[in-house]
Coordinates of N, CA and C in Angstrom, one line a residue:
X1130 N 24.4 -24.5 -9.9 CA 24.8 -23.2 -9.3 C 25.1 -22.1 -10.3
X1131 N 25.8 -22.5 -11.4 CA 26.2 -21.6 -12.4 C 24.9 -20.9 -13.1
X1132 N 23.8 -21.7 -13.1 CA 22.6 -21.2 -13.7 C 22.1 -19.9 -12.9
X1133 N 22.3 -19.9 -11.6 CA 21.9 -18.8 -10.8 C 22.7 -17.5 -11.1
X1134 N 23.9 -17.7 -11.6 CA 24.7 -16.5 -11.9 C 25.0 -16.3 -13.4
X1135 N 24.3 -17.0 -14.2 CA 24.5 -16.9 -15.6 C 24.1 -15.5 -16.1
X1136 N 24.9 -14.9 -17.1 CA 24.6 -13.6 -17.6 C 23.5 -13.8 -18.7
X1137 N 23.3 -15.0 -19.2 CA 22.2 -15.2 -20.1 C 20.9 -15.1 -19.4
X1138 N 20.0 -14.4 -20.0 CA 18.7 -14.2 -19.4 C 17.9 -15.5 -19.5
X1139 N 17.6 -16.2 -18.3 CA 17.0 -17.5 -18.3 C 15.5 -17.4 -18.5
X1140 N 14.9 -16.2 -18.4 CA 13.5 -16.0 -18.6 C 13.1 -14.6 -18.2
X1141 N 12.0 -14.1 -18.7 CA 11.6 -12.7 -18.4 C 11.0 -12.6 -17.0
X1142 N 11.3 -11.6 -16.3 CA 10.7 -11.3 -15.0 C 9.3 -10.9 -15.2
X1143 N 8.4 -11.4 -14.4 CA 6.9 -11.1 -14.5 C 6.5 -10.1 -13.4
X1144 N 6.0 -9.0 -13.7 CA 5.6 -8.0 -12.7 C 4.4 -8.6 -12.0
X1145 N 4.4 -8.5 -10.6 CA 3.3 -9.0 -9.7 C 3.1 -10.5 -9.9
X1146 N 4.2 -11.2 -10.2 CA 4.2 -12.7 -10.2 C 4.2 -13.1 -8.7
X1147 N 4.1 -14.4 -8.4 CA 4.2 -14.9 -7.0 C 5.5 -14.4 -6.4
X1148 N 6.6 -14.6 -7.0 CA 7.9 -14.2 -6.5 C 8.0 -12.7 -6.2
X1149 N 7.4 -11.9 -7.1 CA 7.4 -10.5 -6.9 C 6.5 -10.1 -5.7
X1150 N 5.4 -10.7 -5.6 CA 4.5 -10.4 -4.5 C 5.0 -10.8 -3.2
X1151 N 5.8 -11.9 -3.2 CA 6.4 -12.4 -1.9 C 7.5 -11.4 -1.5
X1152 N 8.2 -10.9 -2.5 CA 9.3 -9.9 -2.1 C 8.6 -8.6 -1.6
X1153 N 7.5 -8.2 -2.2 CA 6.8 -7.0 -1.7 C 6.3 -7.2 -0.3
X1154 N 5.8 -8.4 -0.1 CA 5.3 -8.8 1.3 C 6.5 -8.7 2.3
X1155 N 7.6 -9.3 1.9 CA 8.8 -9.2 2.8 C 9.2 -7.8 3.1
X1156 N 9.2 -7.0 2.1 CA 9.5 -5.6 2.2 C 8.6 -4.8 3.2
X1157 N 7.3 -5.1 3.1 CA 6.4 -4.5 4.0 C 6.6 -4.9 5.4
X1158 N 6.9 -6.2 5.6 CA 7.2 -6.7 7.0 C 8.5 -6.0 7.5
X1159 N 9.5 -5.9 6.7 CA 10.7 -5.2 7.2 C 10.5 -3.8 7.6
X1160 N 9.7 -3.1 6.8 CA 9.3 -1.7 7.1 C 8.6 -1.6 8.4
X1161 N 7.6 -2.5 8.6 CA 6.8 -2.6 9.8 C 7.7 -2.8 11.0
X1162 N 8.6 -3.8 10.9 CA 9.5 -4.2 12.0 C 10.4 -3.0 12.4
X1163 N 10.9 -2.3 11.3 CA 11.7 -1.1 11.6 C 11.0 0.0 12.4
X1164 N 9.7 0.2 12.0 CA 8.9 1.2 12.6 C 8.6 0.8 14.1
X1165 N 8.2 -0.4 14.3 CA 7.9 -0.9 15.6 C 9.1 -0.9 16.5
X1166 N 10.3 -1.1 15.9 CA 11.5 -1.2 16.7 C 12.3 0.1 16.8
X1167 N 11.7 1.2 16.4 CA 12.4 2.4 16.3 C 12.9 2.9 17.7
X1168 N 12.1 2.6 18.7 CA 12.4 3.1 20.1 C 13.7 2.4 20.6
X1169 N 13.7 1.0 20.7 CA 14.9 0.3 21.1 C 16.1 0.5 20.3
X1170 N 15.9 0.8 19.0 CA 17.0 1.0 18.1 C 17.7 2.3 18.3
X1171 N 17.1 3.2 19.1 CA 17.8 4.5 19.4 C 18.9 4.4 20.4
X1172 N 19.0 3.2 21.0 CA 20.1 2.9 21.9 C 21.4 3.0 21.1
X1173 N 22.4 3.8 21.5 CA 23.6 4.0 20.7 C 24.3 2.8 20.1
X1174 N 24.5 1.7 20.8 CA 25.2 0.6 20.3 C 24.3 -0.1 19.2
X1175 N 23.0 -0.2 19.5 CA 22.1 -0.8 18.5 C 22.0 0.1 17.2
X1176 N 21.9 1.4 17.5 CA 21.8 2.3 16.3 C 23.0 2.2 15.4
X1177 N 24.2 2.1 16.0 CA 25.5 2.0 15.3 C 25.5 0.7 14.5
X1178 N 25.1 -0.4 15.1 CA 25.1 -1.7 14.5 C 24.1 -1.7 13.3
X1179 N 23.0 -1.1 13.4 CA 22.0 -1.1 12.3 C 22.5 -0.2 11.2
X1180 N 23.1 0.9 11.5 CA 23.6 1.8 10.5 C 24.7 1.1 9.7
X1181 N 25.6 0.5 10.4 CA 26.7 -0.1 9.7 C 26.2 -1.4 8.9
X1182 N 25.3 -2.0 9.4 CA 24.7 -3.2 8.7 C 24.0 -2.8 7.4
X1183 N 23.2 -1.8 7.5 CA 22.6 -1.3 6.3 C 23.6 -0.8 5.2
X1184 N 24.6 -0.1 5.7 CA 25.7 0.4 4.8 C 26.4 -0.8 4.2
X1185 N 26.6 -1.8 5.0 CA 27.3 -3.0 4.6 C 26.5 -3.8 3.5
X1186 N 25.2 -3.9 3.7 CA 24.3 -4.5 2.7 C 24.4 -3.8 1.4
X1187 N 24.3 -2.5 1.4 CA 24.4 -1.6 0.2 C 25.7 -1.8 -0.5
X1188 N 26.8 -1.8 0.2 CA 28.1 -2.0 -0.4 C 28.3 -3.3 -1.0
X1189 N 27.8 -4.4 -0.2 CA 27.8 -5.7 -0.7 C 27.1 -5.9 -2.0
X1190 N 25.9 -5.3 -2.1 CA 25.0 -5.4 -3.3 C 25.8 -4.8 -4.5
X1191 N 26.3 -3.6 -4.3 CA 27.0 -2.9 -5.4 C 28.3 -3.6 -5.8
X1192 N 29.0 -4.1 -4.8 CA 30.3 -4.8 -5.1 C 30.0 -6.1 -5.8
X1193 N 29.1 -6.9 -5.3 CA 28.8 -8.2 -5.9 C 28.2 -8.0 -7.3
X1194 N 27.5 -7.0 -7.6 CA 26.9 -6.7 -8.9 C 28.1 -6.4 -9.9
X1195 N 29.0 -5.6 -9.5 CA 30.1 -5.3 -10.4 C 31.1 -6.5 -10.6
X1196 N 31.2 -7.3 -9.6 CA 32.0 -8.6 -9.7 C 31.3 -9.5 -10.7
X1197 N 30.0 -9.6 -10.6 CA 29.2 -10.4 -11.5 C 29.3 -9.9 -13.0
X1198 N 29.3 -8.5 -13.1 CA 29.5 -8.0 -14.5 C 30.8 -8.4 -15.1
X1199 N 31.9 -8.3 -14.3 CA 33.2 -8.6 -14.8 C 33.4 -10.1 -15.0
X1200 N 32.9 -10.9 -14.0 CA 33.0 -12.4 -14.1 C 32.3 -12.9 -15.3
X1201 N 31.1 -12.3 -15.6 CA 30.4 -12.8 -16.8 C 30.7 -12.1 -18.1
X1202 N 31.8 -11.3 -18.1 CA 32.1 -10.6 -19.2 C 30.9 -9.7 -19.7
X1203 N 30.2 -9.2 -18.7 CA 29.0 -8.4 -19.0 C 29.3 -6.9 -18.8
X1204 N 30.4 -6.5 -18.3 CA 30.7 -5.1 -18.1 C 30.7 -4.3 -19.4
X1205 N 29.9 -3.3 -19.4 CA 29.8 -2.4 -20.6 C 29.5 -1.0 -20.2
X1206 N 30.3 -0.1 -20.6 CA 30.1 1.3 -20.2 C 28.8 1.9 -20.7
X1207 N 28.1 1.2 -21.6 CA 26.8 1.7 -22.1 C 25.7 1.4 -21.1
X1208 N 25.8 0.4 -20.2 CA 24.7 0.1 -19.3 C 25.1 -0.5 -17.9
X1209 N 26.3 -0.5 -17.6 CA 26.7 -1.1 -16.3 C 27.4 -0.1 -15.3
X1210 N 27.6 1.1 -15.7 CA 28.1 2.1 -14.8 C 27.1 2.5 -13.8
X1211 N 27.4 2.9 -12.6 CA 26.5 3.2 -11.5 C 25.9 4.6 -11.7
X1212 N 25.1 4.8 -12.8 CA 24.6 6.1 -13.1 C 23.1 6.2 -13.2
X1213 N 22.4 5.1 -12.8 CA 21.0 5.2 -12.6 C 20.7 5.9 -11.4
X1214 N 19.5 6.5 -11.3 CA 19.1 7.3 -10.1 C 19.2 6.4 -8.8
X1215 N 18.8 5.2 -8.9 CA 18.8 4.3 -7.7 C 20.3 4.0 -7.3
X1216 N 21.1 3.8 -8.3 CA 22.6 3.6 -8.0 C 23.2 4.8 -7.3
X1217 N 22.9 6.0 -7.8 CA 23.4 7.2 -7.2 C 22.8 7.3 -5.8
X1218 N 21.5 7.0 -5.6 CA 20.9 7.1 -4.3 C 21.6 6.1 -3.3
X1219 N 22.0 4.9 -3.9 CA 22.6 3.9 -3.1 C 23.9 4.4 -2.5
X1220 N 24.8 5.0 -3.3 CA 26.0 5.6 -2.9 C 25.8 6.7 -1.9
X1221 N 24.8 7.5 -2.1 CA 24.5 8.6 -1.2 C 24.0 8.0 0.2
X1222 N 23.3 6.9 0.1 CA 22.8 6.3 1.4 C 24.0 5.8 2.2
X1223 N 24.9 5.2 1.5 CA 26.1 4.7 2.2 C 26.8 5.8 3.0
X1224 N 27.0 6.9 2.3 CA 27.7 8.1 3.0 C 26.8 8.6 4.1
X1225 N 25.5 8.7 3.8 CA 24.5 9.2 4.8 C 24.6 8.3 6.1
X1226 N 24.6 7.0 5.9 CA 24.6 6.1 7.1 C 25.9 6.2 7.9
X1227 N 27.0 6.2 7.1 CA 28.4 6.2 7.8 C 28.7 7.5 8.5
X1228 N 28.2 8.6 7.9 CA 28.5 9.9 8.5 C 27.3 10.6 9.1
X1229 N 26.2 9.9 9.2 CA 25.0 10.5 9.7 C 24.7 11.9 9.2
X1230 N 24.8 12.0 7.8 CA 24.7 13.3 7.2 C 23.2 13.7 6.9
X1231 N 22.8 14.8 7.6 CA 21.5 15.3 7.4 C 21.4 16.0 6.0
X1232 N 22.5 16.6 5.5 CA 22.4 17.2 4.2 C 22.1 16.1 3.1
X1233 N 22.8 15.0 3.2 CA 22.5 13.9 2.2 C 21.1 13.4 2.4
X1234 N 20.7 13.2 3.6 CA 19.3 12.7 3.9 C 18.3 13.6 3.2
X1235 N 18.4 14.9 3.3 CA 17.4 15.8 2.7 C 17.3 15.7 1.2
X1236 N 18.2 15.0 0.6 CA 18.1 14.8 -0.9 C 17.6 13.3 -1.1
X1237 N 18.3 12.4 -0.4 CA 18.0 11.0 -0.7 C 16.7 10.6 -0.1
X1238 N 16.1 11.3 0.8 CA 14.7 11.0 1.3 C 13.8 11.0 0.1
X1239 N 14.0 11.9 -0.8 CA 13.1 12.0 -2.0 C 13.6 11.1 -3.1
X1240 N 14.8 11.2 -3.5 CA 15.3 10.4 -4.6 C 15.4 8.9 -4.2
X1241 N 15.7 8.6 -3.0 CA 15.8 7.2 -2.6 C 14.5 6.5 -2.5
X1242 N 13.6 7.1 -1.7 CA 12.2 6.5 -1.6 C 11.5 6.6 -2.9
X1243 N 11.4 7.7 -3.5 CA 10.7 7.9 -4.8 C 11.2 7.0 -5.9
X1244 N 12.5 6.9 -6.0 CA 13.1 6.1 -7.1 C 13.0 4.6 -6.8
X1245 N 13.5 4.2 -5.6 CA 13.6 2.8 -5.3 C 12.2 2.2 -5.1
X1246 N 11.2 2.9 -4.7 CA 9.8 2.4 -4.5 C 9.2 2.1 -5.9
X1247 N 9.5 3.0 -6.9 CA 9.0 2.8 -8.2 C 9.7 1.6 -8.8
X1248 N 11.0 1.5 -8.5 CA 11.8 0.3 -9.1 C 11.3 -1.0 -8.5
X1249 N 10.9 -1.0 -7.2 CA 10.4 -2.2 -6.6 C 9.1 -2.6 -7.2
X1250 N 8.2 -1.6 -7.4 CA 6.9 -1.9 -7.9 C 6.8 -2.3 -9.3
X1251 N 7.6 -1.6 -10.1 CA 7.7 -1.9 -11.6 C 9.2 -2.1 -12.0
X1252 N 9.8 -3.2 -11.7 CA 11.3 -3.4 -11.9 C 11.6 -3.4 -13.4
X1253 N 12.7 -2.7 -13.7 CA 13.3 -2.9 -15.1 C 14.3 -4.0 -15.0
X1254 N 13.8 -5.2 -14.9 CA 14.6 -6.4 -14.6 C 14.3 -7.5 -15.6
X1255 N 15.3 -8.3 -16.0 CA 15.1 -9.4 -16.9 C 15.3 -10.7 -16.3
X1256 N 15.8 -10.8 -15.1 CA 16.1 -12.1 -14.4 C 15.1 -12.4 -13.4
X1257 N 14.4 -13.6 -13.5 CA 13.4 -14.0 -12.5 C 14.1 -14.6 -11.3
X1258 N 13.3 -14.8 -10.2 CA 13.8 -15.6 -9.1 C 14.0 -17.0 -9.5
X1259 N 15.1 -17.7 -9.0 CA 16.0 -17.2 -7.9 C 17.4 -16.7 -8.4
X1260 N 17.4 -16.1 -9.6 CA 18.7 -15.7 -10.1 C 19.3 -14.6 -9.2
X1261 N 20.7 -14.6 -9.2 CA 21.4 -13.6 -8.4 C 21.0 -12.2 -8.6
X1262 N 20.7 -11.9 -9.9 CA 20.4 -10.5 -10.2 C 19.0 -10.1 -9.6
X1263 N 18.1 -11.0 -9.6 CA 16.8 -10.8 -8.9 C 17.0 -10.5 -7.4
X1264 N 17.8 -11.3 -6.8 CA 18.0 -11.1 -5.3 C 18.8 -9.8 -5.1
X1265 N 19.8 -9.6 -5.8 CA 20.6 -8.3 -5.6 C 19.8 -7.1 -5.9
X1266 N 19.0 -7.1 -6.9 CA 18.2 -6.0 -7.3 C 17.2 -5.6 -6.2
X1267 N 16.5 -6.5 -5.7 CA 15.5 -6.2 -4.6 C 16.2 -5.9 -3.3
X1268 N 17.2 -6.6 -3.0 CA 18.0 -6.4 -1.7 C 18.5 -4.9 -1.7
X1269 N 19.1 -4.5 -2.8 CA 19.6 -3.1 -2.9 C 18.5 -2.1 -2.8
X1270 N 17.5 -2.2 -3.5 CA 16.4 -1.2 -3.5 C 15.7 -1.2 -2.2
X1271 N 15.4 -2.3 -1.6 CA 14.8 -2.4 -0.3 C 15.7 -1.7 0.8
X1272 N 17.0 -2.0 0.7 CA 18.0 -1.4 1.6 C 18.1 0.1 1.5
X1273 N 17.9 0.6 0.3 CA 17.9 2.1 0.1 C 16.7 2.7 0.9
X1274 N 15.5 2.2 0.7 CA 14.4 2.7 1.4 C 14.5 2.5 2.9
X1275 N 14.9 1.3 3.3 CA 15.0 1.1 4.8 C 16.1 2.0 5.4
X1276 N 17.1 2.3 4.7 CA 18.2 3.3 5.2 C 17.6 4.6 5.4
X1277 N 16.8 5.1 4.5 CA 16.2 6.4 4.6 C 15.2 6.4 5.8
X1278 N 14.4 5.4 5.8 CA 13.4 5.3 6.9 C 14.0 5.2 8.3
X1279 N 15.2 4.5 8.3 CA 15.9 4.4 9.6 C 16.4 5.7 10.0
X1280 N 16.9 6.5 9.2 CA 17.4 7.9 9.6 C 16.2 8.8 10.0
X1281 N 15.1 8.5 9.4 CA 13.8 9.3 9.7 C 13.3 8.8 11.0
X1282 N 13.1 7.6 11.2 CA 12.4 7.1 12.4 C 13.3 6.9 13.6
X1283 N 14.5 6.5 13.4 CA 15.4 6.2 14.5 C 16.3 7.4 14.9
X1284 N 16.9 8.0 13.8 CA 17.8 9.2 14.0 C 17.1 10.5 14.2
X1285 N 15.8 10.5 13.8 CA 15.0 11.7 13.9 C 15.2 12.8 12.9
X1286 N 15.9 12.4 11.7 CA 16.1 13.4 10.7 C 14.7 13.7 10.0
X1287 N 14.6 15.0 9.5 CA 13.4 15.4 8.9 C 13.7 16.2 7.6
X1288 N 12.9 16.0 6.6 CA 13.0 16.9 5.4 C 12.3 18.2 5.6
X1289 N 12.7 19.2 4.8 CA 12.0 20.5 4.8 C 11.4 20.7 3.4
X1290 N 10.4 21.6 3.4 CA 9.7 21.9 2.1 C 10.7 22.4 1.0
X1291 N 11.7 23.2 1.5 CA 12.6 23.7 0.5 C 13.5 22.6 -0.1
X1292 N 13.6 21.5 0.6 CA 14.4 20.3 0.1 C 13.8 19.7 -1.2
X1293 N 12.5 19.9 -1.4 CA 11.9 19.5 -2.6 C 12.5 20.2 -3.8
X1294 N 12.6 21.5 -3.7 CA 13.2 22.4 -4.7 C 14.7 22.1 -4.9
X1295 N 15.4 21.9 -3.7 CA 16.8 21.5 -3.8 C 17.1 20.2 -4.5
X1296 N 16.2 19.2 -4.2 CA 16.3 17.9 -4.9 C 16.0 18.0 -6.4
X1297 N 15.1 18.8 -6.8 CA 14.8 19.0 -8.2 C 15.9 19.7 -8.9
X1298 N 16.6 20.6 -8.3 CA 17.8 21.2 -8.8 C 18.9 20.2 -9.0
X1299 N 19.1 19.4 -7.9 CA 20.1 18.3 -8.0 C 19.8 17.4 -9.1
X1300 N 18.5 17.0 -9.3 CA 18.2 16.1 -10.4 C 18.4 16.7 -11.8
X1301 N 18.1 17.9 -11.9 CA 18.3 18.6 -13.2 C 19.8 18.7 -13.6
X1302 N 20.6 19.0 -12.6 CA 22.1 19.1 -12.8 C 22.5 17.7 -13.2
X1303 N 22.0 16.7 -12.5 CA 22.4 15.3 -12.8 C 21.9 14.9 -14.2
X1304 N 20.7 15.4 -14.5 CA 20.2 15.0 -15.9 C 21.1 15.5 -17.0
X1305 N 21.6 16.7 -16.9 CA 22.5 17.3 -17.9 C 23.7 16.4 -18.0
X1306 N 24.3 16.1 -16.8 CA 25.5 15.2 -16.8 C 25.3 13.9 -17.5
X1307 N 24.1 13.3 -17.1 CA 23.8 11.9 -17.6 C 23.5 12.0 -19.1
X1308 N 22.9 13.0 -19.6 CA 22.6 13.2 -21.0 C 23.9 13.2 -21.8
X1309 N 24.9 13.9 -21.2 CA 26.2 14.0 -21.9 C 26.9 12.6 -21.9
X1310 N 26.8 11.9 -20.7 CA 27.4 10.6 -20.7 C 26.7 9.6 -21.6
X1311 N 25.4 9.7 -21.7 CA 24.7 8.8 -22.6 C 25.1 9.1 -24.1
X1312 N 25.3 10.4 -24.4 CA 25.8 10.7 -25.8 C 27.2 10.2 -26.0
X1313 N 28.0 10.2 -25.0 CA 29.4 9.8 -25.1 C 29.5 8.3 -25.2
X1314 N 28.7 7.5 -24.4 CA 28.8 6.1 -24.3 C 27.8 5.3 -25.2
X1315 N 26.7 6.0 -25.7 CA 25.7 5.3 -26.3 C 24.7 4.6 -25.4
X1316 N 24.8 5.0 -24.1 CA 24.0 4.4 -23.1 C 22.6 5.0 -23.0
X1317 N 21.8 4.4 -22.0 CA 20.5 4.9 -21.7 C 20.3 5.1 -20.2
X1318 N 21.3 5.6 -19.5 CA 21.2 5.8 -18.1 C 20.1 6.8 -17.7
X1319 N 19.4 6.4 -16.7 CA 18.2 7.1 -16.2 C 17.1 7.2 -17.2
X1320 N 17.2 6.3 -18.2 CA 16.2 6.1 -19.3 C 16.0 7.5 -20.0
X1321 N 17.1 8.2 -20.2 CA 17.0 9.5 -20.9 C 17.1 9.4 -22.4
X1322 N 17.5 8.2 -22.9 CA 17.6 8.0 -24.3 C 16.4 7.3 -24.9
X1323 N 15.8 6.4 -24.1 CA 14.6 5.7 -24.5 C 14.0 5.0 -23.3
X1324 N 12.7 4.6 -23.4 CA 12.1 3.9 -22.3 C 12.6 2.5 -22.1
X1325 N 12.5 2.0 -20.9 CA 12.9 0.6 -20.6 C 12.1 -0.4 -21.4
X1326 N 12.6 -1.5 -21.6 CA 11.9 -2.6 -22.4 C 10.8 -3.2 -21.6
X1327 N 10.9 -3.2 -20.3 CA 9.9 -3.8 -19.4 C 8.8 -2.8 -19.1
X1328 N 7.7 -3.2 -18.6 CA 6.6 -2.3 -18.3 C 7.0 -1.4 -17.1
X1329 N 6.7 -0.1 -17.2 CA 7.0 0.8 -16.2 C 6.0 2.0 -16.3
X1330 N 6.2 2.9 -15.3 CA 5.4 4.1 -15.3 C 5.5 5.0 -16.6
X1331 N 6.7 4.9 -17.2 CA 7.0 5.7 -18.4 C 6.1 5.4 -19.6
X1332 N 5.5 4.2 -19.5 CA 4.6 3.8 -20.6 C 3.4 4.7 -20.8
X1333 N 3.1 5.4 -19.7 CA 1.9 6.3 -19.7 C 2.3 7.8 -19.8
X1334 N 3.6 8.1 -20.0 CA 4.0 9.5 -20.0 C 4.3 10.1 -21.4
X1335 N 3.9 9.4 -22.4 CA 4.1 10.0 -23.8 C 5.3 9.4 -24.4
X1336 N 5.5 9.8 -25.7 CA 6.7 9.4 -26.5 C 8.0 10.1 -26.1
X1337 N 9.1 9.7 -26.6 CA 10.4 10.4 -26.4 C 10.3 11.6 -27.3
X1338 N 10.8 12.8 -26.9 CA 11.5 13.0 -25.5 C 10.5 13.6 -24.5
X1339 N 9.2 13.6 -24.9 CA 8.3 14.3 -24.0 C 8.1 13.6 -22.7
X1340 N 8.3 12.3 -22.6 CA 8.2 11.6 -21.3 C 9.2 12.1 -20.3
X1341 N 10.3 12.7 -20.8 CA 11.3 13.2 -19.8 C 10.7 14.4 -19.1
X1342 N 10.0 15.3 -19.8 CA 9.4 16.4 -19.2 C 8.3 15.9 -18.2
X1343 N 7.5 14.9 -18.7 CA 6.5 14.3 -17.8 C 7.1 13.7 -16.6
X1344 N 8.3 13.1 -16.7 CA 9.0 12.5 -15.5 C 9.3 13.6 -14.5
X1345 N 9.7 14.8 -15.0 CA 10.1 15.9 -14.1 C 8.8 16.2 -13.3
X1346 N 7.7 16.3 -14.0 CA 6.4 16.7 -13.3 C 6.1 15.6 -12.3
X1347 N 6.1 14.4 -12.7 CA 5.8 13.2 -11.8 C 6.7 13.2 -10.6
X1348 N 8.0 13.5 -10.8 CA 9.0 13.5 -9.7 C 8.7 14.6 -8.7
X1349 N 8.3 15.7 -9.2 CA 8.0 16.8 -8.3 C 6.7 16.5 -7.5
X1350 N 5.7 15.9 -8.2 CA 4.5 15.5 -7.5 C 4.8 14.5 -6.4
X1351 N 5.6 13.5 -6.7 CA 6.0 12.4 -5.8 C 6.7 13.0 -4.6
X1352 N 7.6 13.9 -4.9 CA 8.4 14.5 -3.8 C 7.5 15.3 -2.8
X1353 N 6.5 16.1 -3.4 CA 5.6 16.8 -2.6 C 4.7 15.9 -1.8
X1354 N 4.3 14.8 -2.4 CA 3.5 13.8 -1.6 C 4.3 13.2 -0.5
X1355 N 5.6 13.0 -0.7 CA 6.5 12.4 0.3 C 6.7 13.4 1.5
X1356 N 6.6 14.7 1.1 CA 6.7 15.8 2.2 C 5.4 16.0 2.9
X1357 N 4.3 15.6 2.3 CA 3.0 15.9 2.8 C 2.8 15.6 4.3
X1358 N 3.2 14.4 4.8 CA 3.0 14.1 6.2 C 3.7 15.1 7.1
X1359 N 4.8 15.6 6.7 CA 5.5 16.6 7.5 C 4.9 18.0 7.5
X1360 N 4.2 18.3 6.3 CA 3.5 19.5 6.2 C 2.3 19.5 7.2
X1361 N 1.6 18.4 7.2 CA 0.5 18.3 8.1 C 0.9 18.4 9.6
X1362 N 2.0 17.7 9.9 CA 2.5 17.6 11.2 C 3.0 19.0 11.7
X1363 N 3.7 19.8 10.8 CA 4.2 21.1 11.1 C 3.0 22.1 11.3
X1364 N 2.0 21.9 10.5 CA 0.8 22.7 10.6 C 0.1 22.5 11.9
X1365 N 0.0 21.2 12.3 CA -0.7 20.9 13.5 C 0.1 21.4 14.7
X1366 N 1.4 21.3 14.6 CA 2.3 21.8 15.7 C 2.2 23.3 15.8
X1367 N 2.1 24.0 14.6 CA 2.0 25.4 14.7 C 0.7 25.9 15.2
X1368 N -0.4 25.1 14.9 CA -1.7 25.5 15.4 C -1.7 25.3 16.9
X1369 N -1.1 24.2 17.4 CA -1.1 23.9 18.8 C -0.3 25.0 19.6
X1370 N 0.8 25.4 19.0 CA 1.6 26.5 19.7 C 0.8 27.8 19.7
X1371 N 0.1 28.1 18.6 CA -0.7 29.3 18.6 C -1.8 29.3 19.6
X1372 N -2.5 28.2 19.8 CA -3.5 28.1 20.8 C -3.0 28.2 22.2
X1373 N -1.8 27.6 22.4 CA -1.2 27.7 23.7 C -0.8 29.1 24.0
X1374 N -0.3 29.9 23.1 CA 0.0 31.3 23.3 C -1.2 32.1 23.6
X1375 N -2.3 31.8 22.8 CA -3.6 32.5 23.0 C -4.1 32.3 24.4
X1376 N -4.0 31.1 24.9 CA -4.5 30.8 26.2 C -3.7 31.5 27.3
X1377 N -2.4 31.6 27.1 CA -1.5 32.3 28.0 C -1.9 33.8 28.1
X1378 N -2.2 34.4 27.0 CA -2.6 35.8 26.9 C -3.9 36.0 27.7

């Protein structure tokens, strides 16, 4: 049992290994089930249960991770503070779920899905299955995306085009703060000091510090792509309304 919680890295995580592919398959199934069940989940009691359950999973993941850090004498201000983008999105998702906050949704729709999806596909992870860290990592990131999709499909929240710009401003303010904290602690939060040791999208974005500028561009493109379905839907709705008015005239 201790082996599953050991802070010593028992082996390197392999991207798109069998365990990784199985987790991705499970994630797709959960997304599909959430989408198919979106109608019944709108019933108030069920909706409240799912919201609190997702919030509970996120809190449990974060709490257990920090207990593991302390228990294994692994806590270090250089790399264990909740200052990664996905960690910040996790906290935002908890407040979004508990308070049904549309304001938070309009930021975490982009940061949560964009950041957590990239983390799931190319994890900066050193522990393979069935280590605790492997399970906690994927559970937390999947719960972030499912929380956002829940608010989208069940609660009916929608992002706006202007929210892309608001989220980019939020990220740049965050970037300045994290750069200062990295300088203060010697850390590499949000990978602003150097690239991760494991394979990731950043390997294709140039050397330091230029990959940070590339990341800004990639983030903006990803956010626009995430908004694209709503742009088409709004355009189609606007066209339908225009045709309806023309017919009435």
